[in-house]
N, CA, C and O atoms as a Tinker XYZ file with bonds, in Angstrom:
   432  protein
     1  N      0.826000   -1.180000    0.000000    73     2
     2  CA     0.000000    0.000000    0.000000    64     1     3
     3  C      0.877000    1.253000    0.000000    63     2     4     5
     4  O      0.677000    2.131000   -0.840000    81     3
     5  N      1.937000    1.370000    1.009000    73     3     6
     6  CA     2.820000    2.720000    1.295000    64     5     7
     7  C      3.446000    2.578000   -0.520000    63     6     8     9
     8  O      3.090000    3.412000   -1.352000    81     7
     9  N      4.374000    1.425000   -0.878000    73     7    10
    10  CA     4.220000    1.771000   -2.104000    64     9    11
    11  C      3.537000    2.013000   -3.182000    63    10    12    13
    12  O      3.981000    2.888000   -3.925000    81    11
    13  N      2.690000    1.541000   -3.437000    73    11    14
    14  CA     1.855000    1.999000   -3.970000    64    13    15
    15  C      1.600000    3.942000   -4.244000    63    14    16    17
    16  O      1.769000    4.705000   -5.195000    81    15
    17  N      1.085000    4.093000   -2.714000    73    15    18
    18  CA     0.907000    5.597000   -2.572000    64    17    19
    19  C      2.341000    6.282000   -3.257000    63    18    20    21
    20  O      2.248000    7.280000   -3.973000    81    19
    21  N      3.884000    5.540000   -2.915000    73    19    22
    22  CA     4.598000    6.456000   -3.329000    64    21    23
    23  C      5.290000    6.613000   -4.435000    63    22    24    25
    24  O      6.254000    7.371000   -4.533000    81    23
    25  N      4.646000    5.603000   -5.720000    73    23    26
    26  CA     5.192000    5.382000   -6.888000    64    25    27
    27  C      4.034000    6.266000   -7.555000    63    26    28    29
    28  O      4.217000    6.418000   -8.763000    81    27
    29  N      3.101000    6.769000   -7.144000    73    27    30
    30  CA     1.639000    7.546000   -7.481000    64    29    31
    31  C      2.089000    8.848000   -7.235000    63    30    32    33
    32  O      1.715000    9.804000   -7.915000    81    31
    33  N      2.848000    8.933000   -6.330000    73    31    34
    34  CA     3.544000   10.620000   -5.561000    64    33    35
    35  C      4.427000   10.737000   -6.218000    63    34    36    37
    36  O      4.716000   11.922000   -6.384000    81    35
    37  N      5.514000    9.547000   -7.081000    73    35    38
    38  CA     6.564000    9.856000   -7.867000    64    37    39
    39  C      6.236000   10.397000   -9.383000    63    38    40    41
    40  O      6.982000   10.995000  -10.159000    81    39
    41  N      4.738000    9.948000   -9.560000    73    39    42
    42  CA     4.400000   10.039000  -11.429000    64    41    43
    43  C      4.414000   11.584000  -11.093000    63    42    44    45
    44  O      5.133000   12.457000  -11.579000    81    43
    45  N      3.297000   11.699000  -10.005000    73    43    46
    46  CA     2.824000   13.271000   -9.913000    64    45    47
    47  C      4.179000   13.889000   -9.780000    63    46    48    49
    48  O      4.237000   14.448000  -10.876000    81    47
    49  N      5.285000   14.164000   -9.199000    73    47    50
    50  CA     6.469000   14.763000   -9.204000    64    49    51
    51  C      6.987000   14.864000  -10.227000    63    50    52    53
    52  O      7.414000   15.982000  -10.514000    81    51
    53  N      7.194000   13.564000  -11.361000    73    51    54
    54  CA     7.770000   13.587000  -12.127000    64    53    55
    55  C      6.908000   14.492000  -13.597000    63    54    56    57
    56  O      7.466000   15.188000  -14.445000    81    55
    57  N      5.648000   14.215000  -13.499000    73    55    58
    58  CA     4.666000   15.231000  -14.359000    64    57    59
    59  C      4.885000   16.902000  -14.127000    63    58    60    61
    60  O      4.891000   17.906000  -14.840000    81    59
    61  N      5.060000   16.577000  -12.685000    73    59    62
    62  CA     5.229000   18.527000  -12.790000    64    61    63
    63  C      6.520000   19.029000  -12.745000    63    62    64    65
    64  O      6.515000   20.231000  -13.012000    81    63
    65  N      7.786000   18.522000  -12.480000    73    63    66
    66  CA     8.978000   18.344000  -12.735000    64    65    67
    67  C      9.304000   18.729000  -14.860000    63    66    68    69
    68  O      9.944000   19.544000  -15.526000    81    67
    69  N      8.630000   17.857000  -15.052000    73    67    70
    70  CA     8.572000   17.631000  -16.545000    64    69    71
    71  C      7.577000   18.580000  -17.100000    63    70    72    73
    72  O      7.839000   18.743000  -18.292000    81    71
    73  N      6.556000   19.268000  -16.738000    73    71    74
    74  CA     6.057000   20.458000  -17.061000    64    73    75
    75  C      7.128000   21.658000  -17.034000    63    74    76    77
    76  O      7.588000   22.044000  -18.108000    81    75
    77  N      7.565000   22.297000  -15.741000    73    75    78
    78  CA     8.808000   22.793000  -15.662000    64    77    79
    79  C      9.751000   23.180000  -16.085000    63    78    80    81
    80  O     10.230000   24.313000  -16.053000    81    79
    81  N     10.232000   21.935000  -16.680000    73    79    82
    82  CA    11.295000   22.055000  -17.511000    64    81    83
    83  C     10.735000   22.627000  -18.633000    63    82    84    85
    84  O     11.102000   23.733000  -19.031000    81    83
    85  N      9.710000   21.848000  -19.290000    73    83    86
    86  CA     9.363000   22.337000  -20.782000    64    85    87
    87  C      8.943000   23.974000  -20.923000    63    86    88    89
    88  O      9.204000   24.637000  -21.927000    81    87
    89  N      8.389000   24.391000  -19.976000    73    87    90
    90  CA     8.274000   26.105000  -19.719000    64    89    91
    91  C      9.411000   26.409000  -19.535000    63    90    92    93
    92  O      9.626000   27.233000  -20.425000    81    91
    93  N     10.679000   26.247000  -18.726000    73    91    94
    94  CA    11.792000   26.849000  -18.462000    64    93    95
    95  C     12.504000   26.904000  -19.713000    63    94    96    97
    96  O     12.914000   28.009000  -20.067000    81    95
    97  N     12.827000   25.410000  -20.799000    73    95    98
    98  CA    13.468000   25.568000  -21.648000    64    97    99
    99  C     12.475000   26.191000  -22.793000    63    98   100   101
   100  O     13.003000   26.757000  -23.751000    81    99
   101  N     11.517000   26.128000  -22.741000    73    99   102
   102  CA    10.494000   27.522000  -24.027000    64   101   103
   103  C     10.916000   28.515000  -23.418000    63   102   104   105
   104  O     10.438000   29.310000  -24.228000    81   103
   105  N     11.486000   29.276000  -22.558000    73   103   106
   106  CA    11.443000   30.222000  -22.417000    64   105   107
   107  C     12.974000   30.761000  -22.436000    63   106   108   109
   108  O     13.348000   31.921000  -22.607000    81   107
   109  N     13.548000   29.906000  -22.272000    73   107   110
   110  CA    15.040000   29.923000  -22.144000    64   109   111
   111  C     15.529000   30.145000  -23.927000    63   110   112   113
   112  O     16.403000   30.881000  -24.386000    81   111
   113  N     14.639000   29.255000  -24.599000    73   111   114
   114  CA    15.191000   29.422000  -25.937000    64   113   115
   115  C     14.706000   30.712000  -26.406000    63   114   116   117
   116  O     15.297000   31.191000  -27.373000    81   115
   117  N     13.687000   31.395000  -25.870000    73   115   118
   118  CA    13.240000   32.857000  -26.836000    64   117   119
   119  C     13.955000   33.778000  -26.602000    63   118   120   121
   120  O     14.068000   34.826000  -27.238000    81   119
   121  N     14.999000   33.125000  -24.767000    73   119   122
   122  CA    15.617000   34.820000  -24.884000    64   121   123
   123  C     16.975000   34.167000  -25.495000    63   122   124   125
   124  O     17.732000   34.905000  -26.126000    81   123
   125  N     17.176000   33.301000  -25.383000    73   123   126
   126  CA    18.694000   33.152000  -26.095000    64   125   127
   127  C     18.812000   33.594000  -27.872000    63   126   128   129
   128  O     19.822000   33.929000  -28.490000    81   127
   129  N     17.381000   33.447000  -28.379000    73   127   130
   130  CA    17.198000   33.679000  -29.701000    64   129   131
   131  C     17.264000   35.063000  -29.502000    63   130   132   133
   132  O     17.970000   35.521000  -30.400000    81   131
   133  N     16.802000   36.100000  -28.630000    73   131   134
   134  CA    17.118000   37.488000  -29.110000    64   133   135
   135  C     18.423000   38.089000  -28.413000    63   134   136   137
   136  O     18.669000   39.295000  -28.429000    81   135
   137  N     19.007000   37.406000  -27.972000    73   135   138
   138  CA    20.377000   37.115000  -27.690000    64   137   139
   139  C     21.380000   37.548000  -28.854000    63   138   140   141
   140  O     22.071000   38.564000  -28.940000    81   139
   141  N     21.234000   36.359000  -29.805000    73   139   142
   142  CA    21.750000   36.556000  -31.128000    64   141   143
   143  C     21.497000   37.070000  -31.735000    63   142   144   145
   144  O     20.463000   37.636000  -31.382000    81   143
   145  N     21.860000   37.399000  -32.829000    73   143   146
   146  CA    21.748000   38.118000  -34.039000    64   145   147
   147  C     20.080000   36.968000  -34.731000    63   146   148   149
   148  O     19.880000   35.816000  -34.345000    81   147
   149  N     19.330000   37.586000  -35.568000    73   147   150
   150  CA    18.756000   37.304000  -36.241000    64   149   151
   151  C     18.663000   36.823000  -36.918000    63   150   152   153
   152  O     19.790000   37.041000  -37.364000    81   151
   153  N     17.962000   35.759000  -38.073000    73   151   154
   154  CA    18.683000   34.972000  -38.971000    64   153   155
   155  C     18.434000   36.068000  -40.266000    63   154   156   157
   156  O     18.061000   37.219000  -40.036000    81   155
   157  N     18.596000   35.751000  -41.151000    73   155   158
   158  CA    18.482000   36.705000  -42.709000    64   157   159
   159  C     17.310000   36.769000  -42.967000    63   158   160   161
   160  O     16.865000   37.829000  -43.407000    81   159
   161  N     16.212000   35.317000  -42.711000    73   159   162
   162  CA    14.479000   35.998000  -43.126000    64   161   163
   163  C     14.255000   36.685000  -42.156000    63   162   164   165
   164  O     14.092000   37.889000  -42.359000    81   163
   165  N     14.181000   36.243000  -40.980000    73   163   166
   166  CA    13.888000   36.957000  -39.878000    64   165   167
   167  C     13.706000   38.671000  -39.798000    63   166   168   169
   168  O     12.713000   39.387000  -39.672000    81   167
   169  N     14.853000   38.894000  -39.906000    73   167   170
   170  CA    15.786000   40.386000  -40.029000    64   169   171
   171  C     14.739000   40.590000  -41.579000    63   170   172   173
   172  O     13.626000   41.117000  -41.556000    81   171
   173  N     15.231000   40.189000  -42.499000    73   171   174
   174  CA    14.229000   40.467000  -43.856000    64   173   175
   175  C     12.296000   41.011000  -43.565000    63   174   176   177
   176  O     11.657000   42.032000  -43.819000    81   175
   177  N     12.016000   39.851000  -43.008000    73   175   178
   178  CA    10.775000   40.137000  -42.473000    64   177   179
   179  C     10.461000   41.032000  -41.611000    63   178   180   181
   180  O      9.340000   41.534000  -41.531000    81   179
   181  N     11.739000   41.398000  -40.654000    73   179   182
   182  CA    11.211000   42.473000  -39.549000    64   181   183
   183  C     11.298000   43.988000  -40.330000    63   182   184   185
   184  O     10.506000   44.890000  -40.055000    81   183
   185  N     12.095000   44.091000  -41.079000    73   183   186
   186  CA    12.449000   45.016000  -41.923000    64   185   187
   187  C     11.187000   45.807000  -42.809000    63   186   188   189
   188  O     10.754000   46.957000  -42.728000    81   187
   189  N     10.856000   44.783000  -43.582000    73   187   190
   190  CA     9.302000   44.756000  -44.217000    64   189   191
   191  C      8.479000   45.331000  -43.292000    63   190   192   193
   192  O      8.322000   46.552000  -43.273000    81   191
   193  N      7.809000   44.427000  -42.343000    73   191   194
   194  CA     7.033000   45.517000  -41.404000    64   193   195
   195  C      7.343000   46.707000  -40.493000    63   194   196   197
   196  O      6.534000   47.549000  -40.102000    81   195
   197  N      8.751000   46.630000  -40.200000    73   195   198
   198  CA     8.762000   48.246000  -40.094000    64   197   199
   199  C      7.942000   49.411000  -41.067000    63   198   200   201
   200  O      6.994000   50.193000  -40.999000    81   199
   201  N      9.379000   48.785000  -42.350000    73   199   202
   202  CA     9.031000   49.838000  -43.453000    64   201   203
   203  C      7.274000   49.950000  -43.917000    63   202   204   205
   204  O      6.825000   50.873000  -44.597000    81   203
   205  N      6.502000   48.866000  -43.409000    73   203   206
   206  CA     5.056000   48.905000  -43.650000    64   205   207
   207  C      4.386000   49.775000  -42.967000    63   206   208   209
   208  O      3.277000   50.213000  -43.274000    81   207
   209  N      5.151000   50.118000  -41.831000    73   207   210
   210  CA     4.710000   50.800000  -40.636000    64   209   211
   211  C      4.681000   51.779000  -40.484000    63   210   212   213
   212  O      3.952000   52.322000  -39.653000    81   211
   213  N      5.667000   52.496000  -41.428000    73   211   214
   214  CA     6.463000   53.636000  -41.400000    64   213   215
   215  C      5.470000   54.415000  -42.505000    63   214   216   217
   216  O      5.009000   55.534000  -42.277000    81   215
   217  N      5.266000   53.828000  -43.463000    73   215   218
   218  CA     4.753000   53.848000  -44.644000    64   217   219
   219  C      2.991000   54.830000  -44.355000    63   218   220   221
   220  O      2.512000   55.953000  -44.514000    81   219
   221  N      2.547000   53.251000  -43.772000    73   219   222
   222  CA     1.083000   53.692000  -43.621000    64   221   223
   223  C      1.114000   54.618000  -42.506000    63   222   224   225
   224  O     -0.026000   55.055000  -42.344000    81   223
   225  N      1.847000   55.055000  -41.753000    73   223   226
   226  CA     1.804000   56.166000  -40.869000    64   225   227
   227  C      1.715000   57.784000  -41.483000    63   226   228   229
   228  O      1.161000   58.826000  -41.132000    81   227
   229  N      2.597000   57.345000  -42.604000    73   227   230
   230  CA     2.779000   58.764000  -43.228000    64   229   231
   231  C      1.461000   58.809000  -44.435000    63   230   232   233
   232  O      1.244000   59.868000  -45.025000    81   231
   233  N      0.842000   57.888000  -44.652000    73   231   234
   234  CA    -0.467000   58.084000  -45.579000    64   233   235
   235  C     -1.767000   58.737000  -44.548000    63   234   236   237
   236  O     -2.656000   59.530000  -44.859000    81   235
   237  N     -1.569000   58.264000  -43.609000    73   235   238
   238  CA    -2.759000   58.687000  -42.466000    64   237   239
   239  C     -3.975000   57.835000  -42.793000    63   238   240   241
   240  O     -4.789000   58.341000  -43.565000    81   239
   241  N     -4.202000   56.696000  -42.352000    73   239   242
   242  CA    -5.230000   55.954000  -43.318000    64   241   243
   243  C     -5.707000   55.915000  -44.530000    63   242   244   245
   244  O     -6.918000   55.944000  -44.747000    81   243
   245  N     -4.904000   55.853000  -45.364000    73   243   246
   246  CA    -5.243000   55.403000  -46.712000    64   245   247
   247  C     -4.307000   54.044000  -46.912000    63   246   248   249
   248  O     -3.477000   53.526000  -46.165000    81   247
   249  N     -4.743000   53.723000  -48.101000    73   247   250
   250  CA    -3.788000   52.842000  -48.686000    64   249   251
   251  C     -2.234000   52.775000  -49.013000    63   250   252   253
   252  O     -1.573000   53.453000  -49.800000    81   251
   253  N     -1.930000   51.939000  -48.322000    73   251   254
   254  CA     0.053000   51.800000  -49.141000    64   253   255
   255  C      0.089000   51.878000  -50.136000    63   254   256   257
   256  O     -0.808000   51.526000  -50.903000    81   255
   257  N      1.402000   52.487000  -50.509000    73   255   258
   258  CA     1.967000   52.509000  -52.355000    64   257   259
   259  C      0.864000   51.917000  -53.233000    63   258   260   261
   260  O      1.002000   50.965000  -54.001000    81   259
   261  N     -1.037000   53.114000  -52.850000    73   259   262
   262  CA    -2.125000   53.316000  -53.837000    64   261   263
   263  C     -1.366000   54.211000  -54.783000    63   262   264   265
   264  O     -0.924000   55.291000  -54.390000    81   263
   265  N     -1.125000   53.582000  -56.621000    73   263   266
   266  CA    -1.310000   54.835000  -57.230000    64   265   267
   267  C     -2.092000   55.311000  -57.778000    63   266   268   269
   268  O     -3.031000   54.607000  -57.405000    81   267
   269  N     -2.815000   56.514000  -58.904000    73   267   270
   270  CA    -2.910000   56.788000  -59.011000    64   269   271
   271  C     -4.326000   56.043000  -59.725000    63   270   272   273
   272  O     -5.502000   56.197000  -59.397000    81   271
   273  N     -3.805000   55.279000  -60.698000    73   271   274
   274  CA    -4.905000   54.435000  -61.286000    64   273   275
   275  C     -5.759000   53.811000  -60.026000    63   274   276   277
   276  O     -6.987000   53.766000  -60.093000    81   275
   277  N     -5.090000   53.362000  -58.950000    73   275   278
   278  CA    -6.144000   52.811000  -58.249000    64   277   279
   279  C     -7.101000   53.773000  -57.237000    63   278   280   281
   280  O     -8.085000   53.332000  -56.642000    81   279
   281  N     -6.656000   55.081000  -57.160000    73   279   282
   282  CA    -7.484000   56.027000  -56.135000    64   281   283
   283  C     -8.588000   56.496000  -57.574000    63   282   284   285
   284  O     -9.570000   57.204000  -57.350000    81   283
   285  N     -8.316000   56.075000  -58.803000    73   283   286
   286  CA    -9.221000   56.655000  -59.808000    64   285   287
   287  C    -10.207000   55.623000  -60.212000    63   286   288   289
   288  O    -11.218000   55.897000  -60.859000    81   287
   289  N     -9.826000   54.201000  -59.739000    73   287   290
   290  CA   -10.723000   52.874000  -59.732000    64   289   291
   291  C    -11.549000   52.911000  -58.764000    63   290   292   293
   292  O    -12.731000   52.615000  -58.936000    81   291
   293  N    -10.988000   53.336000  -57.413000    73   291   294
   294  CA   -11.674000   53.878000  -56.323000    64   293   295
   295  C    -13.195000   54.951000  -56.406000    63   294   296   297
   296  O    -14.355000   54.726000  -56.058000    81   295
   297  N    -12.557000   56.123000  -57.012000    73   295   298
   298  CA   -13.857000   57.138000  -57.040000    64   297   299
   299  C    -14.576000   56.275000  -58.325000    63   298   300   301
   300  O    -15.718000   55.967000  -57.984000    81   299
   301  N    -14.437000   56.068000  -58.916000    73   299   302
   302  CA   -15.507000   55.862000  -60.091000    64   301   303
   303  C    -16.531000   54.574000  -59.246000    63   302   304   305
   304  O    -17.740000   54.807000  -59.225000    81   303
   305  N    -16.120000   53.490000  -58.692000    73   303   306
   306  CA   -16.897000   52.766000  -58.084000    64   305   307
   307  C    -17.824000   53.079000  -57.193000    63   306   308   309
   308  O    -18.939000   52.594000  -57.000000    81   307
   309  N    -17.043000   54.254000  -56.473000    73   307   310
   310  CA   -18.293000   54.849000  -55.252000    64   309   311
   311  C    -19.317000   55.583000  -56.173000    63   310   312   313
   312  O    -20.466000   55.677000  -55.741000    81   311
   313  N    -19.040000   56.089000  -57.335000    73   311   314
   314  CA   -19.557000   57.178000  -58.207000    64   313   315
   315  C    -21.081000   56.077000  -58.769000    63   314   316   317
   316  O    -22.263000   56.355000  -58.971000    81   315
   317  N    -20.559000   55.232000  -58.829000    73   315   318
   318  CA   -21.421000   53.897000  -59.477000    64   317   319
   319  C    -22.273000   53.732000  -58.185000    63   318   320   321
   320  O    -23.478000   53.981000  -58.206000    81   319
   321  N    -21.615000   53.297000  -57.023000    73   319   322
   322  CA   -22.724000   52.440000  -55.864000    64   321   323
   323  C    -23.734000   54.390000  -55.280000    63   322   324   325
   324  O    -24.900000   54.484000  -54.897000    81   323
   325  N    -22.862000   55.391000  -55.424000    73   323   326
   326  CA   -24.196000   56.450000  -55.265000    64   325   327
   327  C    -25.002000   56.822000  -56.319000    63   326   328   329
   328  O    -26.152000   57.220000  -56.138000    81   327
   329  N    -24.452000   56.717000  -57.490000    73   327   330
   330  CA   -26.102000   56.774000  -58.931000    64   329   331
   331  C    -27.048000   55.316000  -58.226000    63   330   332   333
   332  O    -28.243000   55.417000  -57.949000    81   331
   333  N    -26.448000   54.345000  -58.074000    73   331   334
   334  CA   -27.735000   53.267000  -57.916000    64   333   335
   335  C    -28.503000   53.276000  -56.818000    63   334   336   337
   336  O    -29.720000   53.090000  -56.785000    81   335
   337  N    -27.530000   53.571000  -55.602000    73   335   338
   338  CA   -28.244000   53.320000  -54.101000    64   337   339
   339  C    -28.687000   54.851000  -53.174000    63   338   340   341
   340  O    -29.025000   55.070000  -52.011000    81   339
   341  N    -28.494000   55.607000  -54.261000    73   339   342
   342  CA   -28.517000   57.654000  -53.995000    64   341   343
   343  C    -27.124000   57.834000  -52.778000    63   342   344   345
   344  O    -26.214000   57.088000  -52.418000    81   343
   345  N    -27.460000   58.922000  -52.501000    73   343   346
   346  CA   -26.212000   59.580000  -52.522000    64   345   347
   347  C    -26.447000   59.613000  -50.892000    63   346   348   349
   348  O    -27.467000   59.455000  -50.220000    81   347
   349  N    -25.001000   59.902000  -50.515000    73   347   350
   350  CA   -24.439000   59.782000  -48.789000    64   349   351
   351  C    -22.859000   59.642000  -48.789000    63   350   352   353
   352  O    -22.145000   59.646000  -49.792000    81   351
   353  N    -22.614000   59.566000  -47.993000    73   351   354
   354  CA   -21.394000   59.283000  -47.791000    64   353   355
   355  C    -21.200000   57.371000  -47.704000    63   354   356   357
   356  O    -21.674000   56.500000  -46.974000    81   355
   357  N    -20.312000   57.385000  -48.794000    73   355   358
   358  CA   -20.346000   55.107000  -49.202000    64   357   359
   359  C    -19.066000   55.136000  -47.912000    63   358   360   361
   360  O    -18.939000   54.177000  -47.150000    81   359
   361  N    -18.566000   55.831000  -47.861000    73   359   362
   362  CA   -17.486000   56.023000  -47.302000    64   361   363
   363  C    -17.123000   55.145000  -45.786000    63   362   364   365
   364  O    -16.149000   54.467000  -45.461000    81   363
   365  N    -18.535000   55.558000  -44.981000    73   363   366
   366  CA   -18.511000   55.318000  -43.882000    64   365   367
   367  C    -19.683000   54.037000  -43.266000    63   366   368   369
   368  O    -20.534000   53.667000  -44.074000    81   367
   369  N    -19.685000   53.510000  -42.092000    73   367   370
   370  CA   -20.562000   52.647000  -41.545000    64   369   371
   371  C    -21.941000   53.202000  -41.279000    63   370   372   373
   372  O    -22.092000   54.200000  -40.575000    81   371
   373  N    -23.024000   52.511000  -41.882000    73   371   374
   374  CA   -24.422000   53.013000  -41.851000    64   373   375
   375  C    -24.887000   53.086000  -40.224000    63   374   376   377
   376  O    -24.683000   52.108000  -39.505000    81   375
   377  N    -25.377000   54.028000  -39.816000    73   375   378
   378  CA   -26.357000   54.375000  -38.322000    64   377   379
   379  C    -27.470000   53.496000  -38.614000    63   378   380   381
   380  O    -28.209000   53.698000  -39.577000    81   379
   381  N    -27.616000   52.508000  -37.798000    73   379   382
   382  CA   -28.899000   52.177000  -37.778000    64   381   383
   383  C    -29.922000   52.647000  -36.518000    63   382   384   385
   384  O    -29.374000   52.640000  -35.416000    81   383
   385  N    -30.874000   52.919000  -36.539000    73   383   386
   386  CA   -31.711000   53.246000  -35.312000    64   385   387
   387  C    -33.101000   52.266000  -35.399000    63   386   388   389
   388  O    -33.926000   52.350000  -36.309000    81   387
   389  N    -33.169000   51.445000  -34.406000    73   387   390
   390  CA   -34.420000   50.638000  -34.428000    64   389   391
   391  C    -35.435000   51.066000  -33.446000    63   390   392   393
   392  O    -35.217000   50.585000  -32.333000    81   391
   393  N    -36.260000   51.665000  -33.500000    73   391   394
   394  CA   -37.412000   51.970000  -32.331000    64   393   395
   395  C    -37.961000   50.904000  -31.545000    63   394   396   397
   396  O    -38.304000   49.947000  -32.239000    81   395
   397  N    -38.150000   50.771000  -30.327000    73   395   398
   398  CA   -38.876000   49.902000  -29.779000    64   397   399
   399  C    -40.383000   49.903000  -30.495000    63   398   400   401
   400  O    -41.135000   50.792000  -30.895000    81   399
   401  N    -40.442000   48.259000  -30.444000    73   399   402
   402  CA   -42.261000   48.109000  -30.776000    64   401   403
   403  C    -43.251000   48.274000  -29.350000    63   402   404   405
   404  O    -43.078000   47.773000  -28.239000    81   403
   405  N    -44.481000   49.288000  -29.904000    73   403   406
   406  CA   -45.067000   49.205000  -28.925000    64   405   407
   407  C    -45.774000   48.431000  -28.745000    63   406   408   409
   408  O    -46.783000   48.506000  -29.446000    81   407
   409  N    -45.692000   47.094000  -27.608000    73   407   410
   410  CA   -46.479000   46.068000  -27.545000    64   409   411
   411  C    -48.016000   46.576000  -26.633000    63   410   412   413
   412  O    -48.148000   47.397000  -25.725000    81   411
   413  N    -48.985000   45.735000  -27.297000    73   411   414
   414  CA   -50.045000   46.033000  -26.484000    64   413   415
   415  C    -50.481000   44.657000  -25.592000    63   414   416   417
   416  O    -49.969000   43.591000  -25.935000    81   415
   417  N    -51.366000   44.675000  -24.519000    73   415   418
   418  CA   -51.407000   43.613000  -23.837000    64   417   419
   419  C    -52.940000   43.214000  -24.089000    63   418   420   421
   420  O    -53.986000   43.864000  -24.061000    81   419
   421  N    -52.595000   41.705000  -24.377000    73   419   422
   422  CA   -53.745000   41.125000  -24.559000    64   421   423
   423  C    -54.826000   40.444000  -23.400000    63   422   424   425
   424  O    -54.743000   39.364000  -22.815000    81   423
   425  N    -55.825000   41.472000  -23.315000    73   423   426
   426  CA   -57.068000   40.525000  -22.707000    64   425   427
   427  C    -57.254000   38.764000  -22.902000    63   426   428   429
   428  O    -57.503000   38.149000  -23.940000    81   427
   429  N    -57.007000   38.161000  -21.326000    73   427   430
   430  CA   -57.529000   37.046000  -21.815000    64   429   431
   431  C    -58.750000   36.926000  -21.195000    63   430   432
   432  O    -59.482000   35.969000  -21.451000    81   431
């Protein structure tokens, strides 16, 4: 029985022992990776989203490297969806306002 109980106390030790480790060494490897130098995609890729970053900051919400043809593909489409659906701003998210129904109560 005592063994029993203590080969049951050893799994459990050894399960959270072995949890442990696997968090210590995940975590051990992310800082040793920024430790080093970067690899070439890595660095490549971080590069890219900077410069993406940098980019759309200085447009102020518009589109990245949109040219010219496409801000002119742009208006003509909105030009199209306000002749069909009339005119507003296409631009933005529609307000909806729903009124409560006035329920009436029924006599039984």
């Amino acid at each position: 029985m005592a063994l029993h109980k203590l080969f049951r106390l050893s799994s459990l030790f050894r399960s959270a022992v072995s949890l442990t480790l696997r968090r210590n060494i995940g975590l051990s490897a992310v800082l040793f990776n920024r430790a080093k130098d970067l690899d070439p995609i890595q660095k490549l890729f971080l590069d890219k989203i900077r410069d993406y970053s940098t980019k759309s900051k200085a447009v102020a919400g518009g589109i990245v490297d949109a040219g010219p043809s496409y801000e002119k593909g742009v208006s003509e489409e909105i030009t199209k969806l306000q002749r069909l659906y009339g005119t507003g701003d296409l631009t933005k998210f529609p307000d909806f306002k729903f009124t409560e129904p006035q329920l009436q109560e029924v006599a039984k």
